[in-house]
PDB file of C-alpha atoms in Angstrom:
ATOM      1  CA  MET X   1      10.958 -11.807  -8.635  1.00 48.00           C
ATOM      2  CA  THR X   2      13.201 -13.524  -6.225  1.00 47.00           C
ATOM      3  CA  ALA X   3      16.315 -12.422  -4.187  1.00 49.00           C
ATOM      4  CA  PRO X   4      18.655 -14.090  -1.758  1.00 50.00           C
ATOM      5  CA  THR X   5      17.512 -14.094   1.867  1.00 55.00           C
ATOM      6  CA  GLY X   6      18.318 -10.695   3.518  1.00 64.00           C
ATOM      7  CA  LEU X   7      18.337  -8.720   0.296  1.00 77.00           C
ATOM      8  CA  SER X   8      15.694  -6.318  -0.984  1.00 83.00           C
ATOM      9  CA  LEU X   9      14.605  -5.519  -4.438  1.00 89.00           C
ATOM     10  CA  ALA X  10      13.518  -2.011  -5.506  1.00 94.00           C
ATOM     11  CA  TRP X  11      11.545  -0.635  -8.382  1.00 95.00           C
ATOM     12  CA  SER X  12      10.413   2.993  -9.148  1.00 97.00           C
ATOM     13  CA  ARG X  13       8.647   4.641 -12.016  1.00 97.00           C
ATOM     14  CA  ALA X  14       7.120   7.987 -12.704  1.00 98.00           C
ATOM     15  CA  PHE X  15       3.610   8.339 -14.335  1.00 98.00           C
ATOM     16  CA  ALA X  16       1.726  11.228 -15.726  1.00 97.00           C
ATOM     17  CA  ALA X  17      -0.994  12.237 -13.238  1.00 97.00           C
ATOM     18  CA  THR X  18      -3.892  11.041 -15.493  1.00 95.00           C
ATOM     19  CA  PRO X  19      -6.515   8.394 -14.824  1.00 93.00           C
ATOM     20  CA  ALA X  20      -5.112   6.257 -17.619  1.00 94.00           C
ATOM     21  CA  GLN X  21      -1.658   6.355 -16.013  1.00 95.00           C
ATOM     22  CA  ALA X  22      -3.198   5.369 -12.664  1.00 94.00           C
ATOM     23  CA  GLY X  23      -4.394   2.254 -14.451  1.00 94.00           C
ATOM     24  CA  GLU X  24      -0.765   1.778 -15.869  1.00 96.00           C
ATOM     25  CA  ALA X  25       0.657   2.127 -12.357  1.00 97.00           C
ATOM     26  CA  ARG X  26      -1.761  -0.675 -11.104  1.00 95.00           C
ATOM     27  CA  ARG X  27      -0.743  -2.873 -14.009  1.00 96.00           C
ATOM     28  CA  SER X  28       2.995  -2.295 -13.380  1.00 96.00           C
ATOM     29  CA  ILE X  29       2.772  -3.273  -9.722  1.00 96.00           C
ATOM     30  CA  SER X  30       0.579  -6.274 -10.634  1.00 95.00           C
ATOM     31  CA  CYS X  31       3.183  -7.551 -13.184  1.00 94.00           C
ATOM     32  CA  ILE X  32       6.076  -6.916 -10.744  1.00 92.00           C
ATOM     33  CA  LEU X  33       4.460  -8.807  -7.928  1.00 91.00           C
ATOM     34  CA  ASP X  34       2.706 -11.460 -10.040  1.00 88.00           C
ATOM     35  CA  GLY X  35       1.869 -14.439  -7.984  1.00 82.00           C
ATOM     36  CA  HIS X  36       3.164 -13.075  -4.645  1.00 82.00           C
ATOM     37  CA  PRO X  37       0.929 -13.116  -1.605  1.00 83.00           C
ATOM     38  CA  ALA X  38       0.767  -9.373  -1.134  1.00 89.00           C
ATOM     39  CA  ALA X  39       0.173  -8.469  -4.860  1.00 92.00           C
ATOM     40  CA  ASP X  40      -3.564  -7.925  -4.704  1.00 93.00           C
ATOM     41  CA  ASP X  41      -3.373  -5.740  -1.570  1.00 94.00           C
ATOM     42  CA  ALA X  42      -0.406  -3.816  -3.058  1.00 95.00           C
ATOM     43  CA  VAL X  43      -2.283  -3.147  -6.260  1.00 96.00           C
ATOM     44  CA  LEU X  44      -5.300  -1.806  -4.276  1.00 95.00           C
ATOM     45  CA  CYS X  45      -3.091   0.439  -2.134  1.00 96.00           C
ATOM     46  CA  VAL X  46      -1.234   1.812  -5.137  1.00 97.00           C
ATOM     47  CA  SER X  47      -4.531   2.446  -6.865  1.00 95.00           C
ATOM     48  CA  GLU X  48      -5.778   4.581  -3.877  1.00 95.00           C
ATOM     49  CA  MET X  49      -2.536   6.376  -3.490  1.00 96.00           C
ATOM     50  CA  ALA X  50      -2.257   7.286  -7.171  1.00 96.00           C
ATOM     51  CA  ALA X  51      -5.883   8.471  -7.164  1.00 94.00           C
ATOM     52  CA  ASN X  52      -5.030  10.698  -4.142  1.00 92.00           C
ATOM     53  CA  ALA X  53      -2.030  12.202  -5.944  1.00 94.00           C
ATOM     54  CA  ILE X  54      -4.036  12.806  -9.119  1.00 94.00           C
ATOM     55  CA  LEU X  55      -7.061  14.378  -7.368  1.00 91.00           C
ATOM     56  CA  HIS X  56      -5.725  16.079  -4.339  1.00 90.00           C
ATOM     57  CA  SER X  57      -2.115  17.371  -4.955  1.00 93.00           C
ATOM     58  CA  ASN X  58      -0.244  19.617  -7.345  1.00 95.00           C
ATOM     59  CA  SER X  59       0.281  16.626  -9.537  1.00 96.00           C
ATOM     60  CA  ARG X  60      -3.230  17.229 -10.896  1.00 94.00           C
ATOM     61  CA  LYS X  61      -1.989  20.390 -12.610  1.00 95.00           C
ATOM     62  CA  PRO X  62      -1.098  20.182 -16.410  1.00 96.00           C
ATOM     63  CA  GLY X  63       2.072  18.227 -16.856  1.00 96.00           C
ATOM     64  CA  GLY X  64       1.916  16.835 -13.302  1.00 96.00           C
ATOM     65  CA  GLN X  65       3.197  13.405 -12.374  1.00 97.00           C
ATOM     66  CA  PHE X  66       3.466  10.961  -9.471  1.00 98.00           C
ATOM     67  CA  THR X  67       6.084   8.384  -8.801  1.00 98.00           C
ATOM     68  CA  VAL X  68       5.440   4.794  -7.560  1.00 98.00           C
ATOM     69  CA  ARG X  69       8.051   2.936  -5.679  1.00 97.00           C
ATOM     70  CA  ALA X  70       8.217  -0.607  -4.383  1.00 95.00           C
ATOM     71  CA  GLU X  71      10.829  -2.168  -2.062  1.00 94.00           C
ATOM     72  CA  ILE X  72      10.406  -5.901  -1.668  1.00 90.00           C
ATOM     73  CA  TYR X  73      11.937  -7.844   1.314  1.00 88.00           C
ATOM     74  CA  PRO X  74      11.100 -11.369   0.244  1.00 83.00           C
ATOM     75  CA  GLY X  75       9.467 -13.510   2.889  1.00 82.00           C
ATOM     76  CA  ASP X  76       9.028 -10.470   5.184  1.00 88.00           C
ATOM     77  CA  ARG X  77       7.498  -7.343   3.830  1.00 92.00           C
ATOM     78  CA  LEU X  78       6.796  -5.050   0.903  1.00 94.00           C
ATOM     79  CA  ARG X  79       6.909  -1.236   1.156  1.00 96.00           C
ATOM     80  CA  ILE X  80       5.063   0.582  -1.446  1.00 96.00           C
ATOM     81  CA  GLU X  81       4.659   4.371  -1.833  1.00 97.00           C
ATOM     82  CA  VAL X  82       3.483   7.116  -4.148  1.00 98.00           C
ATOM     83  CA  HIS X  83       5.188  10.493  -4.182  1.00 98.00           C
ATOM     84  CA  ASP X  84       3.237  13.523  -5.610  1.00 97.00           C
ATOM     85  CA  GLN X  85       4.144  17.035  -6.414  1.00 97.00           C
ATOM     86  CA  GLY X  86       2.986  18.622  -3.104  1.00 95.00           C
ATOM     87  CA  GLY X  87       0.630  21.541  -2.583  1.00 92.00           C
ATOM     88  CA  LEU X  88      -2.235  21.727  -0.303  1.00 85.00           C
ATOM     89  CA  TRP X  89      -4.247  18.586  -0.692  1.00 67.00           C
ATOM     90  CA  ALA X  90      -7.644  19.606  -2.082  1.00 56.00           C
ATOM     91  CA  ARG X  91     -10.486  18.456   0.336  1.00 56.00           C
ATOM     92  CA  PRO X  92     -13.631  16.800  -1.011  1.00 52.00           C
ATOM     93  CA  ILE X  93     -16.449  19.158  -1.542  1.00 52.00           C
ATOM     94  CA  THR X  94     -19.598  18.740   0.559  1.00 54.00           C
ATOM     95  CA  GLY X  95     -21.461  15.508  -0.506  1.00 53.00           C
ATOM     96  CA  GLU X  96     -18.314  13.694  -1.660  1.00 49.00           C
ATOM     97  CA  GLU X  97     -16.867  12.847   1.794  1.00 49.00           C
ATOM     98  CA  GLN X  98     -18.573   9.488   1.780  1.00 47.00           C
ATOM     99  CA  HIS X  99     -16.359   8.509  -1.138  1.00 47.00           C
ATOM    100  CA  ALA X 100     -13.041   9.578   0.450  1.00 51.00           C
ATOM    101  CA  HIS X 101     -12.111   6.158   2.075  1.00 77.00           C
ATOM    102  CA  GLY X 102      -8.841   5.422   0.169  1.00 83.00           C
ATOM    103  CA  LEU X 103      -6.569   6.033   3.209  1.00 87.00           C
ATOM    104  CA  HIS X 104      -8.895   3.992   5.389  1.00 89.00           C
ATOM    105  CA  ILE X 105      -8.549   1.051   2.966  1.00 92.00           C
ATOM    106  CA  ILE X 106      -4.751   1.361   3.102  1.00 93.00           C
ATOM    107  CA  SER X 107      -4.818   1.478   6.913  1.00 91.00           C
ATOM    108  CA  GLN X 108      -6.785  -1.831   6.919  1.00 91.00           C
ATOM    109  CA  LEU X 109      -4.447  -3.663   4.598  1.00 92.00           C
ATOM    110  CA  ALA X 110      -1.109  -2.381   5.791  1.00 94.00           C
ATOM    111  CA  ARG X 111       1.067  -3.531   8.714  1.00 93.00           C
ATOM    112  CA  THR X 112       1.873   0.264   8.972  1.00 95.00           C
ATOM    113  CA  TRP X 113       1.418   3.300   6.785  1.00 95.00           C
ATOM    114  CA  GLY X 114       1.852   7.044   6.811  1.00 94.00           C
ATOM    115  CA  ILE X 115       2.334  10.217   4.964  1.00 93.00           C
ATOM    116  CA  THR X 116       5.581  12.189   4.853  1.00 94.00           C
ATOM    117  CA  GLY X 117       6.784  15.264   3.102  1.00 93.00           C
ATOM    118  CA  ASP X 118       5.289  18.673   2.708  1.00 92.00           C
ATOM    119  CA  GLY X 119       3.448  20.945   0.314  1.00 93.00           C
ATOM    120  CA  ASP X 120       6.669  22.301  -1.195  1.00 95.00           C
ATOM    121  CA  THR X 121       8.723  19.154  -1.923  1.00 94.00           C
ATOM    122  CA  GLY X 122       5.834  16.758  -2.307  1.00 96.00           C
ATOM    123  CA  TRP X 123       3.890  14.271  -0.249  1.00 95.00           C
ATOM    124  CA  THR X 124       4.740  10.585   0.043  1.00 96.00           C
ATOM    125  CA  VAL X 125       2.006   8.184   1.083  1.00 96.00           C
ATOM    126  CA  TRP X 126       3.619   4.814   1.991  1.00 96.00           C
ATOM    127  CA  ALA X 127       2.501   1.476   3.256  1.00 97.00           C
ATOM    128  CA  VAL X 128       4.240  -1.640   4.501  1.00 96.00           C
ATOM    129  CA  LEU X 129       2.430  -4.953   3.719  1.00 95.00           C
ATOM    130  CA  ASP X 130       3.208  -8.243   5.237  1.00 91.00           C
ATOM    131  CA  TRP X 131       4.873 -10.714   2.838  1.00 81.00           C
ATOM    132  CA  PRO X 132       3.804 -14.078   4.271  1.00 72.00           C
ATOM    133  CA  PRO X 133       6.037 -17.107   3.439  1.00 58.00           C
ATOM    134  CA  PRO X 134       4.707 -19.748   1.125  1.00 54.00           C
ATOM    135  CA  GLY X 135       2.552 -22.360   2.762  1.00 54.00           C
ATOM    136  CA  PRO X 136      -0.739 -22.306   4.663  1.00 55.00           C
ATOM    137  CA  PRO X 137      -2.407 -18.905   4.926  1.00 52.00           C
ATOM    138  CA  HIS X 138      -0.786 -16.456   7.333  1.00 46.00           C
ATOM    139  CA  PRO X 139      -2.801 -16.292  10.568  1.00 48.00           C
ATOM    140  CA  ALA X 140      -3.402 -12.484  10.145  1.00 48.00           C
ATOM    141  CA  SER X 141      -4.710 -12.927   6.566  1.00 42.00           C
ATOM    142  CA  ARG X 142      -8.179 -12.046   5.466  1.00 44.00           C
ATOM    143  CA  ASP X 143      -8.617 -15.859   4.830  1.00 42.00           C
ATOM    144  CA  ALA X 144      -8.301 -16.575   8.488  1.00 36.00           C
ATOM    145  CA  ALA X 145     -10.873 -13.891   9.310  1.00 38.00           C
ATOM    146  CA  THR X 146     -13.368 -15.564   6.994  1.00 34.00           C
ATOM    147  CA  ALA X 147     -12.892 -19.135   8.280  1.00 34.00           C
ATOM    148  CA  PRO X 148     -16.009 -20.968   9.269  1.00 34.00           C
ATOM    149  CA  THR X 149     -17.077 -20.413  12.838  1.00 35.00           C
ATOM    150  CA  SER X 150     -18.034 -24.077  13.386  1.00 35.00           C
ATOM    151  CA  GLY X 151     -15.525 -26.317  15.039  1.00 33.00           C
ATOM    152  CA  PRO X 152     -12.774 -25.365  17.529  1.00 31.00           C
ATOM    153  CA  VAL X 153     -12.035 -21.742  17.960  1.00 31.00           C
ATOM    154  CA  GLN X 154      -8.421 -20.891  17.127  1.00 30.00           C
ATOM    155  CA  HIS X 155      -6.655 -17.772  18.289  1.00 28.00           C
ATOM    156  CA  TYR X 156      -3.544 -16.508  16.522  1.00 26.00           C
ATOM    157  CA  GLN X 157      -0.932 -14.071  17.547  1.00 30.00           C
ATOM    158  CA  SER X 158       1.893 -12.770  15.372  1.00 29.00           C
ATOM    159  CA  ALA X 159       5.215 -13.881  16.624  1.00 32.00           C
ATOM    160  CA  THR X 160       6.614 -10.356  16.227  1.00 34.00           C
ATOM    161  CA  LYS X 161       3.936  -8.908  18.474  1.00 34.00           C
ATOM    162  CA  ARG X 162       4.289 -11.275  21.392  1.00 32.00           C
ATOM    163  CA  SER X 163       5.101  -9.983  24.770  1.00 35.00           C
ATOM    164  CA  SER X 164       7.725 -11.572  26.962  1.00 37.00           C
ATOM    165  CA  ASP X 165       4.869 -12.858  29.114  1.00 40.00           C
ATOM    166  CA  ASP X 166       3.660 -14.920  26.135  1.00 41.00           C
ATOM    167  CA  ALA X 167       6.848 -16.619  25.329  1.00 37.00           C
TER     168      ALA X 167
END
């Protein structure tokens, strides 16, 4: 999927709130982003978001659904979100808390993320992922974090986060 510089591409699809359709949401995002640098992280985030909608919102009721949206800003960022049917999110029962790490995973992969909406109109969990340009690994990528420690130490700083003192 390519677009001229400065333009965004958008995609949206509703899914039945079932485990099988959560898998279909993952496959859909994977196909749309095939070969792009943020694809694997986006698929994981959508998986976590869809699972939350199915398990913790009114979407879990018979006939419920969730909607996945993606907006791509090539060379810059990818915004993904899942909108559910609201309600009070069900909390994990005692003993299940150790498995409730989906939002933490999203927080570690995303440039920024959040939850908007309410129990009446629905909740939207969203995340913005970096879309590194083609070429060597982006300094903030997980590849840089796993580089061997032997040899010279390199420090990276995102150009968008530099203070005026660093310029």
